CSV table of C-alpha atoms and ligand atoms in Angstrom, one decimal:
chain,number,residue,atom,x,y,z
A,3,MET,CA,112.9,18.7,-22.5
A,4,ASN,CA,112.0,15.7,-24.6
A,5,PHE,CA,108.5,14.2,-24.7
A,6,LEU,CA,109.3,11.3,-22.4
A,7,LYS,CA,111.0,13.5,-19.8
A,8,GLN,CA,108.0,15.8,-19.8
A,9,GLN,CA,105.6,12.9,-19.2
A,10,VAL,CA,107.7,11.8,-16.2
A,11,VAL,CA,107.7,15.4,-14.8
A,12,ASP,CA,103.9,15.6,-15.3
A,13,PHE,CA,103.3,12.2,-13.6
A,14,LEU,CA,105.5,13.2,-10.6
A,15,ASN,CA,103.7,16.5,-10.2
A,16,THR,CA,100.3,14.8,-10.4
A,17,TYR,CA,101.4,12.3,-7.8
A,18,ARG,CA,102.7,15.0,-5.5
A,19,ILE,CA,99.5,17.1,-5.7
A,20,GLY,CA,97.3,14.0,-5.4
A,21,LYS,CA,99.2,13.0,-2.2
A,22,GLN,CA,98.9,16.5,-0.8
A,23,VAL,CA,95.1,16.4,-1.4
A,24,TYR,CA,94.8,12.8,-0.1
A,25,TYR,CA,96.4,13.7,3.3
A,26,ASP,CA,94.9,17.2,3.5
A,27,ASP,CA,92.9,17.7,6.8
A,28,PHE,CA,90.2,19.7,5.0
A,29,PHE,CA,89.6,16.8,2.6
A,30,LYS,CA,89.6,14.2,5.4
A,31,GLU,CA,87.2,16.2,7.7
A,32,THR,CA,84.9,17.2,4.9
A,33,ALA,CA,84.6,13.5,3.7
A,34,GLN,CA,83.7,12.5,7.2
A,35,LEU,CA,81.0,15.2,7.4
A,36,SER,CA,79.5,13.9,4.1
A,37,ILE,CA,79.5,10.4,5.5
A,38,SER,CA,77.8,11.5,8.7
A,39,GLU,CA,75.1,13.5,6.9
A,40,ASN,CA,74.3,10.6,4.6
A,41,LEU,CA,73.8,8.3,7.7
A,42,LYS,CA,71.1,10.6,9.2
A,43,SER,CA,67.4,9.7,9.0
A,44,PRO,CA,64.6,10.1,8.1
A,45,ARG,CA,65.1,11.1,4.5
A,46,ARG,CA,63.2,14.1,3.0
A,47,THR,CA,60.5,11.8,1.4
A,48,ALA,CA,59.3,10.6,4.9
A,49,ILE,CA,59.2,14.2,6.2
A,50,ILE,CA,57.2,15.4,3.1
A,51,ASN,CA,54.7,12.5,3.5
A,52,TYR,CA,54.3,13.2,7.2
A,53,LEU,CA,53.5,16.8,6.6
A,54,LEU,CA,51.1,15.9,3.7
A,55,ALA,CA,49.2,13.6,6.1
A,56,LEU,CA,49.2,16.1,8.8
A,57,VAL,CA,47.2,18.6,6.8
A,58,ASP,CA,45.2,16.0,5.0
A,59,ALA,CA,46.7,17.4,1.8
A,60,GLU,CA,45.0,17.3,-1.6
A,61,ASN,CA,47.6,19.2,-3.7
A,62,TYR,CA,51.4,18.8,-3.8
A,63,LEU,CA,53.9,20.7,-6.0
A,64,GLU,CA,57.5,19.8,-6.5
A,65,ILE,CA,60.0,22.3,-8.0
A,66,GLY,CA,63.1,20.5,-9.3
A,67,VAL,CA,62.5,16.8,-9.7
A,68,ARG,CA,65.4,15.1,-11.5
A,69,ASP,CA,64.8,11.3,-11.2
A,70,PRO,CA,61.2,11.0,-9.9
A,71,LYS,CA,62.0,7.5,-8.6
A,72,LYS,CA,64.1,9.1,-5.9
A,73,ASN,CA,61.3,11.2,-4.3
A,74,PHE,CA,58.3,12.4,-6.5
A,75,ASN,CA,57.0,8.9,-7.2
A,76,ARG,CA,57.1,8.0,-3.5
A,77,ILE,CA,55.0,11.0,-2.5
A,78,GLN,CA,51.5,10.2,-1.2
A,79,CYS,CA,49.0,12.8,-2.2
A,80,LYS,CA,45.8,12.9,-4.3
A,81,ASN,CA,47.0,15.5,-6.8
A,82,LYS,CA,50.8,15.8,-7.6
A,83,PHE,CA,52.4,18.4,-9.9
A,84,SER,CA,56.0,18.7,-11.0
A,85,VAL,CA,58.2,21.4,-12.6
A,86,ASP,CA,61.7,20.9,-14.0
A,87,PRO,CA,63.5,22.3,-17.1
A,88,GLY,CA,65.3,18.9,-17.4
A,89,ILE,CA,68.9,20.1,-16.8
A,90,GLU,CA,70.1,17.1,-14.8
A,91,PHE,CA,67.8,14.2,-16.0
A,92,GLU,CA,67.2,13.8,-19.7
A,93,ASP,CA,63.9,11.9,-19.5
A,94,ASN,CA,62.4,14.6,-17.3
A,95,PRO,CA,58.9,13.1,-17.0
A,96,VAL,CA,57.3,16.1,-15.3
A,97,ASP,CA,54.0,18.0,-15.8
A,98,PHE,CA,55.7,21.3,-16.6
A,99,LYS,CA,59.0,21.2,-18.5
A,100,MET,CA,60.2,24.6,-17.6
A,101,THR,CA,62.1,26.7,-15.0
A,102,SER,CA,60.3,27.6,-11.9
A,103,ASP,CA,60.3,31.3,-12.9
A,104,LEU,CA,58.5,30.5,-16.2
A,105,PHE,CA,56.1,28.1,-14.3
A,106,PHE,CA,55.0,30.9,-11.9
A,107,ASP,CA,54.8,33.5,-14.7
A,108,LYS,CA,52.5,31.2,-16.8
A,109,PHE,CA,50.5,30.1,-13.7
A,110,LYS,CA,49.8,33.7,-12.8
A,111,SER,CA,48.7,34.6,-16.3
A,112,ASN,CA,46.6,31.5,-16.5
A,113,LYS,CA,48.5,29.9,-19.3
A,114,LEU,CA,48.9,26.4,-17.8
A,115,LYS,CA,46.7,23.4,-17.9
A,116,ILE,CA,46.0,23.7,-14.2
A,117,LYS,CA,43.2,25.4,-12.3
A,118,SER,CA,44.3,29.0,-11.7
A,119,ASP,CA,42.6,29.1,-8.3
A,120,ILE,CA,44.3,25.9,-7.0
A,121,LYS,CA,46.1,26.2,-3.7
A,122,PHE,CA,48.8,23.8,-2.7
A,123,ASP,CA,49.1,22.2,0.8
A,124,VAL,CA,52.8,21.4,0.3
A,125,ILE,CA,55.3,22.9,-2.1
A,126,TYR,CA,58.7,21.3,-2.1
A,127,ILE,CA,61.4,23.6,-3.5
A,128,ASP,CA,64.4,21.7,-4.7
A,129,GLY,CA,65.3,23.4,-8.0
A,130,LEU,CA,68.2,25.7,-8.6
A,131,HIS,CA,70.1,25.9,-5.3
A,132,LEU,CA,71.3,29.4,-5.5
A,133,SER,CA,70.0,31.9,-2.8
A,134,TYR,CA,68.5,34.5,-5.2
A,135,GLN,CA,66.6,31.7,-7.0
A,136,VAL,CA,65.5,30.0,-3.9
A,137,GLU,CA,64.2,33.3,-2.5
A,138,LYS,CA,62.2,33.9,-5.7
A,139,ASP,CA,60.8,30.3,-5.5
A,140,ILE,CA,59.8,30.9,-1.8
A,141,LEU,CA,58.0,34.2,-2.5
A,142,ASN,CA,56.2,32.9,-5.6
A,143,SER,CA,55.2,29.7,-3.7
A,144,LEU,CA,53.7,31.7,-0.9
A,145,ASP,CA,51.1,33.1,-3.3
A,146,LEU,CA,49.9,29.5,-4.1
A,147,LEU,CA,50.1,28.1,-0.6
A,148,ASN,CA,47.2,27.2,1.7
A,149,ASP,CA,47.1,29.1,5.0
A,150,ASN,CA,48.1,26.0,7.1
A,151,GLY,CA,50.4,24.6,4.3
A,152,PHE,CA,54.1,24.0,4.2
A,153,ILE,CA,56.9,25.1,1.9
A,154,ILE,CA,59.7,22.5,2.2
A,155,LEU,CA,63.3,23.3,1.2
A,156,HIS,CA,66.0,20.7,0.7
A,157,ASP,CA,69.7,21.4,1.4
A,158,CYS,CA,69.3,24.1,4.1
A,159,ASN,CA,72.1,22.8,6.4
A,160,PRO,CA,75.4,22.5,4.6
A,161,PRO,CA,77.9,20.6,6.8
A,162,SER,CA,81.0,22.5,5.5
A,163,VAL,CA,81.9,25.6,3.6
A,164,PHE,CA,82.7,23.4,0.6
A,165,HIS,CA,79.2,21.9,0.4
A,166,GLN,CA,77.8,25.4,0.1
A,167,ARG,CA,80.1,26.5,-2.8
A,168,GLU,CA,78.2,28.4,-5.5
A,169,ASP,CA,79.4,26.4,-8.5
A,170,TYR,CA,77.8,23.0,-8.8
A,171,ASN,CA,80.2,22.0,-11.5
A,172,PHE,CA,83.3,22.2,-9.4
A,173,LYS,CA,83.8,18.7,-8.1
A,174,ASN,CA,87.4,18.9,-6.9
A,175,SER,CA,86.6,20.7,-3.6
A,176,PRO,CA,86.8,18.6,-0.4
A,177,ALA,CA,83.0,18.1,-0.7
A,178,LYS,CA,83.6,16.3,-4.1
A,179,SER,CA,80.3,16.0,-5.9
A,180,PHE,CA,78.1,16.7,-2.8
A,181,TRP,CA,76.5,20.1,-3.2
A,182,ASN,CA,74.0,22.1,-1.2
A,183,GLY,CA,74.5,25.4,-2.9
A,184,THR,CA,73.5,28.5,-1.1
A,185,THR,CA,69.9,27.6,-0.2
A,186,TRP,CA,70.7,28.2,3.4
A,187,LYS,CA,71.0,31.9,2.7
A,188,ALA,CA,67.5,32.2,1.4
A,189,PHE,CA,66.1,30.2,4.3
A,190,TYR,CA,68.0,32.3,6.8
A,191,LYS,CA,66.8,35.5,5.1
A,192,VAL,CA,63.1,34.6,5.1
A,193,ARG,CA,63.4,33.5,8.7
A,194,HIS,CA,63.4,37.2,9.4
A,195,GLN,CA,59.9,37.6,8.1
A,196,SER,CA,57.5,38.1,11.0
A,197,ASP,CA,54.6,36.5,9.1
A,198,LEU,CA,56.4,33.3,8.6
A,199,PHE,CA,57.4,30.5,11.0
A,200,SER,CA,60.0,27.9,10.3
A,201,ILE,CA,62.1,25.0,11.5
A,202,CYS,CA,64.9,23.0,9.9
A,203,PHE,CA,65.1,19.3,10.5
A,204,ASP,CA,68.6,18.1,11.0
A,205,THR,CA,68.7,15.3,8.5
A,206,ASP,CA,69.2,14.7,4.7
A,207,TRP,CA,71.3,17.9,4.4
A,208,GLY,CA,68.8,20.1,6.3
A,209,VAL,CA,65.1,19.9,5.5
A,210,GLY,CA,63.8,23.5,6.0
A,211,ILE,CA,60.1,24.0,6.6
A,212,LEU,CA,58.2,27.3,6.3
A,213,SER,CA,54.6,28.0,7.2
A,214,ARG,CA,52.2,30.9,7.9
A,215,LYS,CA,50.9,28.9,10.7
A,216,GLN,CA,52.9,28.6,13.9
A,217,TYR,CA,53.3,24.9,14.5
A,218,PRO,CA,55.0,23.7,17.7
A,219,SER,CA,58.7,24.8,17.8
A,220,PHE,CA,58.3,26.8,14.6
A,221,ASN,CA,59.8,30.3,15.1
A,222,ASN,CA,61.3,33.2,13.2
A,223,ILE,CA,64.4,35.3,13.9
A,224,ASN,CA,63.1,38.2,15.9
A,225,CYS,CA,66.1,40.5,16.2
A,226,LYS,CA,68.5,42.5,14.1
A,227,VAL,CA,70.5,40.8,11.4
A,228,GLN,CA,73.2,38.6,12.9
A,229,ASN,CA,74.9,37.4,9.7
A,230,GLU,CA,74.9,40.6,7.7
A,231,PHE,CA,77.3,39.3,5.1
A,232,TYR,CA,76.0,35.7,5.0
A,233,GLU,CA,79.3,34.3,6.0
A,234,TYR,CA,79.5,30.5,6.3
A,235,SER,CA,81.6,30.7,9.5
A,236,VAL,CA,78.8,32.7,11.2
A,237,LEU,CA,76.2,30.1,10.2
A,238,ASN,CA,78.5,27.3,11.5
A,239,GLU,CA,78.8,28.9,14.9
A,240,SER,CA,75.1,29.6,15.3
A,241,ARG,CA,73.3,27.1,13.0
A,242,GLN,CA,71.1,25.9,15.8
A,243,GLU,CA,69.5,29.3,16.3
A,244,HIS,CA,69.9,30.7,12.7
A,245,LEU,CA,68.2,27.7,11.1
A,246,ASN,CA,66.1,26.6,14.1
A,247,LEU,CA,67.8,23.2,13.7
A,248,SER,CA,65.7,20.5,15.3
A,249,ASN,CA,65.3,16.7,15.5
A,250,PHE,CA,62.4,15.4,13.4
A,251,GLU,CA,61.4,12.5,15.7
A,252,GLN,CA,61.3,14.8,18.7
A,253,TRP,CA,59.2,17.2,16.8
A,254,THR,CA,56.7,14.5,15.8
A,255,LEU,CA,56.3,13.7,19.5
A,256,LEU,CA,55.4,17.3,20.2
A,257,MET,CA,52.8,17.1,17.4
A,258,GLU,CA,51.2,14.1,18.9
A,259,GLU,CA,50.8,15.6,22.4
B,11,SAM,C1,68.5,18.3,-6.6
B,11,SAM,S1,67.6,18.0,-8.1
B,11,SAM,C2,66.0,17.6,-7.5
B,11,SAM,C3,66.0,16.3,-6.7
B,11,SAM,C4,64.6,15.9,-6.2
B,11,SAM,N1,63.7,16.9,-5.8
B,11,SAM,C5,64.7,14.9,-5.1
B,11,SAM,O1,64.3,15.2,-3.9
B,11,SAM,O2,65.2,13.7,-5.3
B,11,SAM,C6,67.5,19.6,-8.8
B,11,SAM,C7,66.6,19.7,-10.0
B,11,SAM,O3,66.3,21.0,-10.2
B,11,SAM,C8,66.2,21.3,-11.6
B,11,SAM,N2,66.4,22.7,-11.8
B,11,SAM,C9,67.5,23.4,-12.1
B,11,SAM,N3,67.2,24.7,-12.3
B,11,SAM,C10,65.9,24.8,-12.1
B,11,SAM,C11,65.0,25.9,-12.2
B,11,SAM,N4,65.4,27.1,-12.5
B,11,SAM,N5,63.7,25.7,-12.0
B,11,SAM,C12,63.2,24.4,-11.7
B,11,SAM,N6,64.0,23.4,-11.6
B,11,SAM,C13,65.3,23.6,-11.8
B,11,SAM,C14,67.3,20.4,-12.2
B,11,SAM,O4,67.0,20.1,-13.6
B,11,SAM,C15,67.3,19.2,-11.3
B,11,SAM,O5,66.5,18.2,-11.9
């Protein structure tokens, strides 16, 4: 086959595959789910600020910051600390330019310029969105959390199986560049701990909240494992119960009662 003929064949193949994708039901439905999720409110920042005010917070820690204009700079708290190794945002203007693992190691061996007896009122975990790392971040954060404080997790409620793919770099799935990773698995797992109470607000891709204190509507999963293999289809059928998915505005009304 000569060069020109090959180019025509390649073009027709690309067109045929592109057309298949364009009209594919998975792509259409997933795009619609991304649009719906993006229309939900409030955003994570408003929820974080509400919880900070609720406990009259002094100290806030954010793990995974990227562009601080999007969230960190809008957080209202007396003392704010940030951790990020700078993978996604070159400037990376954070207090601790390192992974969360290294931050917690150094913190525990008193090698950071931060008081080693500090306790945080709110820790927002939004670093590497893979379940094993999120679980480590949660367990490490619990050691530094005030008794009535909150751990907040972004991306706990993926709207489709494609949003919760493991590989962030694969942008040709029906979820395109939207990515929640497998954070939901860590949140679901720690919801089985009897000393922790949690809720997930149904907005901004699922804002999961954990606390040692049982705030109204916070609960844990008090029965045998229902999603032994952490299948997305099982989450999808039971997300209300498995995540304790709730409406934020309604929850604030309960808090004001
Ligand atoms: C989703 S972005 C954070 C967005 C930000 N929190 C917000 O609400 O707008 C994820 C960030 O986590 C950082 N990150 C990746 N791996 C990390 C790790 N192991 N420890 C801490 N941060 C990590 C990335 O560099 C990236 O900036």
